[in-house]
C-alpha cells in the first residue's frame, strides 16, 4: 500500500531523538533527505574551541615561565635594563 | 641641547593615552562579554539580553574612539597607522635577538629600536588589522542578521572568533610586557604619565632617542 514508506530520524545526524513514520520518502514531506551539520558548526566545536583553550593556556603558561626565568636573569645580571649609559 | 639635559622625554601624547585607555576598556569589556559565549558553561549569562547590549555599547565605543582621534589628530593618527606597516631587516634582527633578551636579559645582538620596537609594532599591527576584522564581521552580524545567508553569518562568527583568540592571547602578552616583565621598567610609566627617562629611552629606543636629541639640538641653535 505504501511502497516508499520510511522511518525518518533514526539515522539522520546520528539520530534525531524524534522519529517519524512516513507514508512516503522524506523529500515528499520537504524533509532534508541527507542532512549534514554545517561546516561552521564543526569548525567552531572541533577547531575554534580547542584552539582557543590551547592558545590562551599556552600563552599564560609561557608568560609565567618567562617571568620566573627573566626575573632570575635580571637579578644575576645586576639590572641590565638600567645599565649601558654610553 | 634641551633634551639631553632634561631627564624625561615625552613618549605618548595626552590624546594618544586617552585613546589608548578608552580603547583598552572597551576591548576588555568586549572580550569578557564575548568570552562568556566562548565558554559553554558560562553561556547562561548571555540568555538575558543585557550582556549582548553591553557588547554592542562597548563596540560602539571601540569604533568611535579611534574615529574621533582620527578627526581630532589626523596627522598623528596617520603617522601611527603607517608605522604598523613599515618593516625592515632590523625587525628580523630583533626577532632573532628577542628570546635571549626577554628571557636572559642579554642585550647582545639587539638592534637599536625606533619609537616602537619590533614587538610593540607587531602588537600594533595586530591591533590595527584585527580591529578592522572585528568591526567588519561584527557589523555584518549586527546589521545583516536577517538579510545575509546563514552560511555568511556563520563564517562571520568564525572569523570573529579567530580574531578573538589571536587578540585575546596577545593582549595578555601586551599587559604582561607593559606591567609585569622585569626589564620593562618604564613602559607602565610611559603610558600612564606620558614620559620616560632619557636613560630608558636611550637603552630601549635608541634610534628614536637620537632623533629627538637631534631635533632638540637643531631647535636650540
PDB file of C-alpha atoms in Angstrom:
ATOM      1  CA  UNK A   1       0.000   0.000   0.000  1.00  0.00           C
ATOM      2  CA  UNK A   2       2.860   2.375   0.869  1.00  0.00           C
ATOM      3  CA  UNK A   3       5.823   1.023  -1.079  1.00  0.00           C
ATOM      4  CA  UNK A   4       8.012   4.057  -0.213  1.00  0.00           C
ATOM      5  CA  UNK A   5       7.122   4.264   3.453  1.00  0.00           C
ATOM      6  CA  UNK A   6      10.136   5.193   5.539  1.00  0.00           C
ATOM      7  CA  UNK A   7      11.368   5.874   9.036  1.00  0.00           C
ATOM      8  CA  UNK A   8      12.897   9.316   9.435  1.00  0.00           C
ATOM      9  CA  UNK A   9      15.092  10.392  12.325  1.00  0.00           C
ATOM     10  CA  UNK A  10      16.664   7.106  13.221  1.00  0.00           C
ATOM     11  CA  UNK A  11      19.972   7.519  11.375  1.00  0.00           C
ATOM     12  CA  UNK A  12      19.841  11.143  10.240  1.00  0.00           C
ATOM     13  CA  UNK A  13      22.567  13.171  12.007  1.00  0.00           C
ATOM     14  CA  UNK A  14      23.180  10.210  14.279  1.00  0.00           C
ATOM     15  CA  UNK A  15      19.577  10.094  15.471  1.00  0.00           C
ATOM     16  CA  UNK A  16      17.182  12.990  15.972  1.00  0.00           C
ATOM     17  CA  UNK A  17      15.540  11.920  19.265  1.00  0.00           C
ATOM     18  CA  UNK A  18      12.264  12.147  17.359  1.00  0.00           C
ATOM     19  CA  UNK A  19      11.262   9.581  14.752  1.00  0.00           C
ATOM     20  CA  UNK A  20       8.708   9.959  12.017  1.00  0.00           C
ATOM     21  CA  UNK A  21       6.894   7.100  10.350  1.00  0.00           C
ATOM     22  CA  UNK A  22       6.328   8.436   6.858  1.00  0.00           C
ATOM     23  CA  UNK A  23       3.974   7.104   4.211  1.00  0.00           C
ATOM     24  CA  UNK A  24       6.377   8.187   1.507  1.00  0.00           C
ATOM     25  CA  UNK A  25      10.001   9.232   1.006  1.00  0.00           C
ATOM     26  CA  UNK A  26      11.191  12.147   3.224  1.00  0.00           C
ATOM     27  CA  UNK A  27      11.522  14.596   0.328  1.00  0.00           C
ATOM     28  CA  UNK A  28       7.777  14.362  -0.272  1.00  0.00           C
ATOM     29  CA  UNK A  29       7.425  15.862   3.198  1.00  0.00           C
ATOM     30  CA  UNK A  30      10.049  18.545   2.460  1.00  0.00           C
ATOM     31  CA  UNK A  31      12.419  16.959   4.912  1.00  0.00           C
ATOM     32  CA  UNK A  32      16.126  17.108   4.036  1.00  0.00           C
ATOM     33  CA  UNK A  33      17.000  13.725   2.561  1.00  0.00           C
ATOM     34  CA  UNK A  34      20.583  13.614   3.777  1.00  0.00           C
ATOM     35  CA  UNK A  35      21.009  16.361   6.386  1.00  0.00           C
ATOM     36  CA  UNK A  36      24.542  17.433   7.306  1.00  0.00           C
ATOM     37  CA  UNK A  37      25.962  19.516  10.120  1.00  0.00           C
ATOM     38  CA  UNK A  38      27.035  22.917   8.775  1.00  0.00           C
ATOM     39  CA  UNK A  39      30.802  23.162   8.296  1.00  0.00           C
ATOM     40  CA  UNK A  40      30.873  26.205  10.565  1.00  0.00           C
ATOM     41  CA  UNK A  41      29.372  24.258  13.472  1.00  0.00           C
ATOM     42  CA  UNK A  42      32.074  21.610  13.108  1.00  0.00           C
ATOM     43  CA  UNK A  43      34.760  24.281  12.695  1.00  0.00           C
ATOM     44  CA  UNK A  44      33.569  26.027  15.834  1.00  0.00           C
ATOM     45  CA  UNK A  45      33.277  22.952  18.019  1.00  0.00           C
ATOM     46  CA  UNK A  46      36.287  20.956  16.809  1.00  0.00           C
ATOM     47  CA  UNK A  47      38.703  23.714  15.770  1.00  0.00           C
ATOM     48  CA  UNK A  48      37.933  27.080  17.329  1.00  0.00           C
ATOM     49  CA  UNK A  49      37.033  25.851  20.799  1.00  0.00           C
ATOM     50  CA  UNK A  50      40.084  23.647  21.416  1.00  0.00           C
ATOM     51  CA  UNK A  51      42.346  26.113  19.605  1.00  0.00           C
ATOM     52  CA  UNK A  52      41.162  28.930  21.857  1.00  0.00           C
ATOM     53  CA  UNK A  53      41.896  26.987  25.002  1.00  0.00           C
ATOM     54  CA  UNK A  54      45.279  25.826  23.718  1.00  0.00           C
ATOM     55  CA  UNK A  55      46.425  29.274  22.592  1.00  0.00           C
ATOM     56  CA  UNK A  56      45.140  31.000  25.720  1.00  0.00           C
ATOM     57  CA  UNK A  57      46.569  28.383  28.058  1.00  0.00           C
ATOM     58  CA  UNK A  58      49.979  28.183  26.385  1.00  0.00           C
ATOM     59  CA  UNK A  59      50.265  31.977  26.333  1.00  0.00           C
ATOM     60  CA  UNK A  60      49.659  32.311  30.058  1.00  0.00           C
ATOM     61  CA  UNK A  61      51.957  29.369  30.777  1.00  0.00           C
ATOM     62  CA  UNK A  62      54.690  30.888  28.592  1.00  0.00           C
ATOM     63  CA  UNK A  63      54.403  34.264  30.283  1.00  0.00           C
ATOM     64  CA  UNK A  64      54.618  32.717  33.742  1.00  0.00           C
ATOM     65  CA  UNK A  65      57.694  30.762  32.666  1.00  0.00           C
ATOM     66  CA  UNK A  66      59.221  33.896  31.168  1.00  0.00           C
ATOM     67  CA  UNK A  67      58.649  35.811  34.395  1.00  0.00           C
ATOM     68  CA  UNK A  68      60.402  33.215  36.500  1.00  0.00           C
ATOM     69  CA  UNK A  69      63.413  32.983  34.176  1.00  0.00           C
ATOM     70  CA  UNK A  70      63.670  36.685  33.342  1.00  0.00           C
ATOM     71  CA  UNK A  71      63.488  37.783  36.957  1.00  0.00           C
ATOM     72  CA  UNK A  72      66.266  35.388  37.874  1.00  0.00           C
ATOM     73  CA  UNK A  73      68.406  36.510  34.923  1.00  0.00           C
ATOM     74  CA  UNK A  74      67.913  40.166  35.706  1.00  0.00           C
ATOM     75  CA  UNK A  75      68.926  39.720  39.323  1.00  0.00           C
ATOM     76  CA  UNK A  76      72.107  37.871  38.404  1.00  0.00           C
ATOM     77  CA  UNK A  77      72.974  40.438  35.726  1.00  0.00           C
ATOM     78  CA  UNK A  78      72.529  43.422  38.066  1.00  0.00           C
ATOM     79  CA  UNK A  79      69.835  45.444  36.367  1.00  0.00           C
ATOM     80  CA  UNK A  80      70.848  45.379  32.717  1.00  0.00           C
ATOM     81  CA  UNK A  81      67.696  47.340  31.887  1.00  0.00           C
ATOM     82  CA  UNK A  82      69.281  50.374  33.519  1.00  0.00           C
ATOM     83  CA  UNK A  83      72.935  49.979  32.574  1.00  0.00           C
ATOM     84  CA  UNK A  84      74.729  50.910  29.385  1.00  0.00           C
ATOM     85  CA  UNK A  85      74.804  54.669  29.737  1.00  0.00           C
ATOM     86  CA  UNK A  86      77.146  55.346  26.856  1.00  0.00           C
TER      87      UNK A  86
ATOM     88  CA  UNK B   1      70.620  70.755  23.899  1.00  0.00           C
ATOM     89  CA  UNK B   2      67.428  70.793  25.914  1.00  0.00           C
ATOM     90  CA  UNK B   3      66.543  67.130  25.598  1.00  0.00           C
ATOM     91  CA  UNK B   4      69.958  65.961  26.676  1.00  0.00           C
ATOM     92  CA  UNK B   5      69.805  67.811  29.953  1.00  0.00           C
ATOM     93  CA  UNK B   6      66.205  67.098  30.755  1.00  0.00           C
ATOM     94  CA  UNK B   7      65.760  63.785  32.441  1.00  0.00           C
ATOM     95  CA  UNK B   8      62.465  62.880  30.762  1.00  0.00           C
ATOM     96  CA  UNK B   9      61.167  62.665  27.190  1.00  0.00           C
ATOM     97  CA  UNK B  10      57.557  62.606  26.083  1.00  0.00           C
ATOM     98  CA  UNK B  11      56.735  59.148  24.767  1.00  0.00           C
ATOM     99  CA  UNK B  12      52.952  59.284  24.374  1.00  0.00           C
ATOM    100  CA  UNK B  13      50.827  62.397  23.893  1.00  0.00           C
ATOM    101  CA  UNK B  14      47.873  63.036  26.149  1.00  0.00           C
ATOM    102  CA  UNK B  15      45.361  62.445  23.337  1.00  0.00           C
ATOM    103  CA  UNK B  16      47.118  59.199  22.458  1.00  0.00           C
ATOM    104  CA  UNK B  17      46.984  57.995  26.038  1.00  0.00           C
ATOM    105  CA  UNK B  18      43.309  58.849  26.396  1.00  0.00           C
ATOM    106  CA  UNK B  19      42.565  56.935  23.204  1.00  0.00           C
ATOM    107  CA  UNK B  20      44.654  54.002  24.434  1.00  0.00           C
ATOM    108  CA  UNK B  21      42.788  53.845  27.728  1.00  0.00           C
ATOM    109  CA  UNK B  22      39.297  54.209  26.281  1.00  0.00           C
ATOM    110  CA  UNK B  23      40.083  51.612  23.626  1.00  0.00           C
ATOM    111  CA  UNK B  24      41.521  49.260  26.240  1.00  0.00           C
ATOM    112  CA  UNK B  25      38.481  49.488  28.494  1.00  0.00           C
ATOM    113  CA  UNK B  26      36.150  48.969  25.527  1.00  0.00           C
ATOM    114  CA  UNK B  27      38.180  45.984  24.346  1.00  0.00           C
ATOM    115  CA  UNK B  28      38.287  44.349  27.771  1.00  0.00           C
ATOM    116  CA  UNK B  29      34.503  44.686  28.080  1.00  0.00           C
ATOM    117  CA  UNK B  30      34.084  43.253  24.574  1.00  0.00           C
ATOM    118  CA  UNK B  31      36.499  40.471  25.463  1.00  0.00           C
ATOM    119  CA  UNK B  32      34.655  39.495  28.653  1.00  0.00           C
ATOM    120  CA  UNK B  33      31.150  39.692  27.210  1.00  0.00           C
ATOM    121  CA  UNK B  34      32.414  37.655  24.252  1.00  0.00           C
ATOM    122  CA  UNK B  35      34.249  35.170  26.459  1.00  0.00           C
ATOM    123  CA  UNK B  36      31.019  34.053  28.118  1.00  0.00           C
ATOM    124  CA  UNK B  37      29.792  32.916  24.704  1.00  0.00           C
ATOM    125  CA  UNK B  38      33.017  31.005  24.160  1.00  0.00           C
ATOM    126  CA  UNK B  39      32.759  29.035  27.397  1.00  0.00           C
ATOM    127  CA  UNK B  40      29.603  26.883  27.187  1.00  0.00           C
ATOM    128  CA  UNK B  41      29.354  26.707  30.988  1.00  0.00           C
ATOM    129  CA  UNK B  42      29.075  30.499  31.154  1.00  0.00           C
ATOM    130  CA  UNK B  43      26.759  30.905  28.195  1.00  0.00           C
ATOM    131  CA  UNK B  44      23.728  31.080  30.512  1.00  0.00           C
ATOM    132  CA  UNK B  45      24.877  34.613  31.403  1.00  0.00           C
ATOM    133  CA  UNK B  46      24.019  35.661  27.868  1.00  0.00           C
ATOM    134  CA  UNK B  47      20.491  34.320  27.821  1.00  0.00           C
ATOM    135  CA  UNK B  48      19.135  37.615  29.031  1.00  0.00           C
ATOM    136  CA  UNK B  49      19.923  40.331  26.565  1.00  0.00           C
ATOM    137  CA  UNK B  50      21.982  42.549  28.812  1.00  0.00           C
ATOM    138  CA  UNK B  51      25.440  41.123  28.086  1.00  0.00           C
ATOM    139  CA  UNK B  52      24.729  41.455  24.396  1.00  0.00           C
ATOM    140  CA  UNK B  53      23.616  45.057  24.931  1.00  0.00           C
ATOM    141  CA  UNK B  54      26.831  45.789  26.840  1.00  0.00           C
ATOM    142  CA  UNK B  55      28.772  44.178  23.994  1.00  0.00           C
ATOM    143  CA  UNK B  56      27.110  46.499  21.487  1.00  0.00           C
ATOM    144  CA  UNK B  57      27.654  49.644  23.548  1.00  0.00           C
ATOM    145  CA  UNK B  58      31.320  48.729  24.029  1.00  0.00           C
ATOM    146  CA  UNK B  59      31.582  48.004  20.297  1.00  0.00           C
ATOM    147  CA  UNK B  60      30.260  51.474  19.514  1.00  0.00           C
ATOM    148  CA  UNK B  61      32.933  52.991  21.775  1.00  0.00           C
ATOM    149  CA  UNK B  62      35.550  50.686  20.238  1.00  0.00           C
ATOM    150  CA  UNK B  63      34.677  52.106  16.803  1.00  0.00           C
ATOM    151  CA  UNK B  64      34.032  55.743  17.725  1.00  0.00           C
ATOM    152  CA  UNK B  65      37.124  56.314  19.888  1.00  0.00           C
ATOM    153  CA  UNK B  66      39.725  55.835  17.109  1.00  0.00           C
ATOM    154  CA  UNK B  67      37.464  57.638  14.619  1.00  0.00           C
ATOM    155  CA  UNK B  68      37.339  60.624  16.949  1.00  0.00           C
ATOM    156  CA  UNK B  69      41.106  60.513  17.308  1.00  0.00           C
ATOM    157  CA  UNK B  70      41.415  60.496  13.523  1.00  0.00           C
ATOM    158  CA  UNK B  71      39.280  63.639  13.309  1.00  0.00           C
ATOM    159  CA  UNK B  72      40.982  65.471  16.168  1.00  0.00           C
ATOM    160  CA  UNK B  73      44.579  64.432  15.398  1.00  0.00           C
ATOM    161  CA  UNK B  74      44.639  63.355  11.748  1.00  0.00           C
ATOM    162  CA  UNK B  75      48.411  63.739  11.381  1.00  0.00           C
ATOM    163  CA  UNK B  76      49.329  61.765  14.466  1.00  0.00           C
ATOM    164  CA  UNK B  77      46.751  59.093  13.620  1.00  0.00           C
ATOM    165  CA  UNK B  78      48.012  58.632  10.076  1.00  0.00           C
ATOM    166  CA  UNK B  79      51.606  58.543  11.272  1.00  0.00           C
ATOM    167  CA  UNK B  80      50.714  55.884  13.824  1.00  0.00           C
ATOM    168  CA  UNK B  81      48.803  53.664  11.405  1.00  0.00           C
ATOM    169  CA  UNK B  82      51.613  53.919   8.854  1.00  0.00           C
ATOM    170  CA  UNK B  83      54.117  52.674  11.421  1.00  0.00           C
ATOM    171  CA  UNK B  84      52.306  49.361  11.648  1.00  0.00           C
ATOM    172  CA  UNK B  85      53.168  48.623   8.043  1.00  0.00           C
ATOM    173  CA  UNK B  86      56.805  49.730   7.883  1.00  0.00           C
ATOM    174  CA  UNK B  87      59.028  46.713   8.346  1.00  0.00           C
ATOM    175  CA  UNK B  88      62.775  46.358   7.738  1.00  0.00           C
ATOM    176  CA  UNK B  89      65.637  43.979   8.277  1.00  0.00           C
ATOM    177  CA  UNK B  90      66.250  45.353  11.769  1.00  0.00           C
ATOM    178  CA  UNK B  91      62.909  43.816  12.682  1.00  0.00           C
ATOM    179  CA  UNK B  92      64.254  40.408  11.728  1.00  0.00           C
ATOM    180  CA  UNK B  93      67.304  41.066  13.880  1.00  0.00           C
ATOM    181  CA  UNK B  94      65.048  41.989  16.772  1.00  0.00           C
ATOM    182  CA  UNK B  95      63.006  38.814  16.408  1.00  0.00           C
ATOM    183  CA  UNK B  96      66.204  36.740  16.452  1.00  0.00           C
ATOM    184  CA  UNK B  97      67.646  38.501  19.491  1.00  0.00           C
ATOM    185  CA  UNK B  98      64.371  38.859  21.408  1.00  0.00           C
ATOM    186  CA  UNK B  99      64.233  35.448  23.145  1.00  0.00           C
ATOM    187  CA  UNK B 100      67.688  35.907  24.678  1.00  0.00           C
ATOM    188  CA  UNK B 101      66.786  39.425  25.717  1.00  0.00           C
ATOM    189  CA  UNK B 102      63.370  38.770  27.198  1.00  0.00           C
ATOM    190  CA  UNK B 103      64.393  35.567  28.941  1.00  0.00           C
ATOM    191  CA  UNK B 104      68.060  36.073  29.788  1.00  0.00           C
ATOM    192  CA  UNK B 105      68.481  39.857  29.912  1.00  0.00           C
ATOM    193  CA  UNK B 106      71.069  39.517  27.142  1.00  0.00           C
ATOM    194  CA  UNK B 107      71.120  42.693  25.102  1.00  0.00           C
ATOM    195  CA  UNK B 108      73.752  41.475  22.683  1.00  0.00           C
ATOM    196  CA  UNK B 109      72.517  41.351  19.119  1.00  0.00           C
ATOM    197  CA  UNK B 110      69.551  43.571  19.911  1.00  0.00           C
ATOM    198  CA  UNK B 111      69.401  46.141  17.100  1.00  0.00           C
ATOM    199  CA  UNK B 112      68.689  49.753  18.149  1.00  0.00           C
ATOM    200  CA  UNK B 113      64.968  50.439  18.045  1.00  0.00           C
ATOM    201  CA  UNK B 114      62.810  53.326  16.936  1.00  0.00           C
ATOM    202  CA  UNK B 115      59.794  54.808  18.661  1.00  0.00           C
ATOM    203  CA  UNK B 116      58.185  51.378  18.652  1.00  0.00           C
ATOM    204  CA  UNK B 117      60.305  48.282  18.923  1.00  0.00           C
ATOM    205  CA  UNK B 118      59.535  45.315  16.693  1.00  0.00           C
ATOM    206  CA  UNK B 119      57.456  43.576  19.335  1.00  0.00           C
ATOM    207  CA  UNK B 120      55.374  46.665  20.018  1.00  0.00           C
ATOM    208  CA  UNK B 121      54.969  47.117  16.276  1.00  0.00           C
ATOM    209  CA  UNK B 122      53.827  43.523  15.894  1.00  0.00           C
ATOM    210  CA  UNK B 123      51.178  44.067  18.552  1.00  0.00           C
ATOM    211  CA  UNK B 124      50.217  47.391  16.979  1.00  0.00           C
ATOM    212  CA  UNK B 125      49.904  45.687  13.583  1.00  0.00           C
ATOM    213  CA  UNK B 126      47.631  43.051  15.135  1.00  0.00           C
ATOM    214  CA  UNK B 127      45.526  45.774  16.793  1.00  0.00           C
ATOM    215  CA  UNK B 128      45.082  47.688  13.533  1.00  0.00           C
ATOM    216  CA  UNK B 129      44.344  44.679  11.329  1.00  0.00           C
ATOM    217  CA  UNK B 130      42.159  42.722  13.723  1.00  0.00           C
ATOM    218  CA  UNK B 131      40.228  45.791  14.849  1.00  0.00           C
ATOM    219  CA  UNK B 132      39.214  46.185  11.206  1.00  0.00           C
ATOM    220  CA  UNK B 133      38.311  42.485  11.005  1.00  0.00           C
ATOM    221  CA  UNK B 134      36.352  42.649  14.277  1.00  0.00           C
ATOM    222  CA  UNK B 135      34.431  45.710  13.149  1.00  0.00           C
ATOM    223  CA  UNK B 136      33.679  44.362   9.667  1.00  0.00           C
ATOM    224  CA  UNK B 137      32.489  40.936  10.831  1.00  0.00           C
ATOM    225  CA  UNK B 138      30.671  42.442  13.811  1.00  0.00           C
ATOM    226  CA  UNK B 139      28.778  44.920  11.676  1.00  0.00           C
ATOM    227  CA  UNK B 140      27.690  42.165   9.314  1.00  0.00           C
ATOM    228  CA  UNK B 141      26.418  40.128  12.272  1.00  0.00           C
ATOM    229  CA  UNK B 142      24.626  43.120  13.758  1.00  0.00           C
ATOM    230  CA  UNK B 143      23.139  44.772  10.686  1.00  0.00           C
ATOM    231  CA  UNK B 144      22.696  41.931   8.201  1.00  0.00           C
ATOM    232  CA  UNK B 145      21.496  39.289  10.616  1.00  0.00           C
ATOM    233  CA  UNK B 146      18.262  38.584   8.781  1.00  0.00           C
ATOM    234  CA  UNK B 147      19.487  39.584   5.337  1.00  0.00           C
ATOM    235  CA  UNK B 148      22.753  37.688   4.886  1.00  0.00           C
ATOM    236  CA  UNK B 149      22.522  33.960   4.119  1.00  0.00           C
ATOM    237  CA  UNK B 150      23.054  31.764   7.206  1.00  0.00           C
ATOM    238  CA  UNK B 151      26.381  30.479   5.862  1.00  0.00           C
ATOM    239  CA  UNK B 152      27.740  34.018   5.581  1.00  0.00           C
ATOM    240  CA  UNK B 153      26.578  34.825   9.102  1.00  0.00           C
ATOM    241  CA  UNK B 154      28.179  31.677  10.498  1.00  0.00           C
ATOM    242  CA  UNK B 155      31.510  32.347   8.796  1.00  0.00           C
ATOM    243  CA  UNK B 156      31.441  35.875  10.216  1.00  0.00           C
ATOM    244  CA  UNK B 157      31.102  34.319  13.678  1.00  0.00           C
ATOM    245  CA  UNK B 158      34.015  32.032  12.842  1.00  0.00           C
ATOM    246  CA  UNK B 159      36.303  34.871  11.736  1.00  0.00           C
ATOM    247  CA  UNK B 160      35.198  36.985  14.719  1.00  0.00           C
ATOM    248  CA  UNK B 161      36.196  34.083  16.971  1.00  0.00           C
ATOM    249  CA  UNK B 162      39.595  33.611  15.334  1.00  0.00           C
ATOM    250  CA  UNK B 163      40.279  37.328  15.856  1.00  0.00           C
ATOM    251  CA  UNK B 164      39.137  36.930  19.459  1.00  0.00           C
ATOM    252  CA  UNK B 165      41.671  34.162  20.075  1.00  0.00           C
ATOM    253  CA  UNK B 166      44.596  35.984  18.438  1.00  0.00           C
ATOM    254  CA  UNK B 167      43.966  39.373  20.032  1.00  0.00           C
ATOM    255  CA  UNK B 168      42.927  37.920  23.380  1.00  0.00           C
ATOM    256  CA  UNK B 169      46.142  35.913  23.720  1.00  0.00           C
ATOM    257  CA  UNK B 170      48.259  38.839  22.536  1.00  0.00           C
ATOM    258  CA  UNK B 171      46.504  41.174  24.971  1.00  0.00           C
ATOM    259  CA  UNK B 172      47.853  39.013  27.790  1.00  0.00           C
ATOM    260  CA  UNK B 173      51.338  39.375  26.287  1.00  0.00           C
ATOM    261  CA  UNK B 174      50.866  43.128  25.906  1.00  0.00           C
ATOM    262  CA  UNK B 175      49.746  43.652  29.506  1.00  0.00           C
ATOM    263  CA  UNK B 176      52.453  41.326  30.764  1.00  0.00           C
ATOM    264  CA  UNK B 177      55.226  43.186  28.918  1.00  0.00           C
ATOM    265  CA  UNK B 178      53.860  46.577  29.877  1.00  0.00           C
ATOM    266  CA  UNK B 179      53.232  45.950  33.538  1.00  0.00           C
ATOM    267  CA  UNK B 180      54.958  42.788  34.750  1.00  0.00           C
ATOM    268  CA  UNK B 181      58.100  41.962  32.770  1.00  0.00           C
ATOM    269  CA  UNK B 182      61.199  42.685  34.908  1.00  0.00           C
ATOM    270  CA  UNK B 183      63.067  44.642  32.187  1.00  0.00           C
ATOM    271  CA  UNK B 184      60.203  46.891  31.074  1.00  0.00           C
ATOM    272  CA  UNK B 185      60.778  49.224  33.974  1.00  0.00           C
ATOM    273  CA  UNK B 186      59.195  52.314  32.459  1.00  0.00           C
ATOM    274  CA  UNK B 187      56.598  51.085  29.975  1.00  0.00           C
ATOM    275  CA  UNK B 188      53.849  51.467  32.555  1.00  0.00           C
ATOM    276  CA  UNK B 189      55.114  54.929  33.466  1.00  0.00           C
ATOM    277  CA  UNK B 190      55.149  55.885  29.798  1.00  0.00           C
ATOM    278  CA  UNK B 191      51.509  55.041  29.182  1.00  0.00           C
ATOM    279  CA  UNK B 192      50.229  56.445  32.484  1.00  0.00           C
ATOM    280  CA  UNK B 193      52.259  59.683  32.655  1.00  0.00           C
ATOM    281  CA  UNK B 194      53.332  60.081  29.032  1.00  0.00           C
ATOM    282  CA  UNK B 195      57.063  60.358  29.687  1.00  0.00           C
ATOM    283  CA  UNK B 196      60.075  58.088  30.049  1.00  0.00           C
ATOM    284  CA  UNK B 197      63.503  58.887  31.444  1.00  0.00           C
ATOM    285  CA  UNK B 198      66.168  59.793  28.902  1.00  0.00           C
ATOM    286  CA  UNK B 199      68.132  56.823  30.147  1.00  0.00           C
ATOM    287  CA  UNK B 200      65.301  54.388  29.439  1.00  0.00           C
ATOM    288  CA  UNK B 201      64.644  55.959  26.035  1.00  0.00           C
ATOM    289  CA  UNK B 202      68.332  55.576  25.194  1.00  0.00           C
ATOM    290  CA  UNK B 203      68.572  51.910  26.074  1.00  0.00           C
ATOM    291  CA  UNK B 204      65.140  50.834  24.773  1.00  0.00           C
ATOM    292  CA  UNK B 205      64.502  53.143  21.806  1.00  0.00           C
ATOM    293  CA  UNK B 206      67.947  54.316  20.658  1.00  0.00           C
ATOM    294  CA  UNK B 207      67.001  55.467  17.138  1.00  0.00           C
ATOM    295  CA  UNK B 208      64.026  57.404  18.417  1.00  0.00           C
ATOM    296  CA  UNK B 209      66.120  58.922  21.216  1.00  0.00           C
ATOM    297  CA  UNK B 210      68.855  60.064  18.814  1.00  0.00           C
ATOM    298  CA  UNK B 211      66.256  61.617  16.540  1.00  0.00           C
ATOM    299  CA  UNK B 212      64.711  63.510  19.457  1.00  0.00           C
ATOM    300  CA  UNK B 213      68.105  64.796  20.584  1.00  0.00           C
ATOM    301  CA  UNK B 214      68.961  65.902  17.048  1.00  0.00           C
ATOM    302  CA  UNK B 215      65.690  67.761  16.693  1.00  0.00           C
ATOM    303  CA  UNK B 216      66.161  69.436  20.049  1.00  0.00           C
ATOM    304  CA  UNK B 217      69.692  70.452  19.097  1.00  0.00           C
ATOM    305  CA  UNK B 218      68.534  71.998  15.840  1.00  0.00           C
ATOM    306  CA  UNK B 219      65.876  73.963  17.680  1.00  0.00           C
ATOM    307  CA  UNK B 220      68.394  75.164  20.220  1.00  0.00           C
ATOM    308  CA  UNK B 221      70.760  76.571  17.593  1.00  0.00           C
TER     309      UNK B 221
END
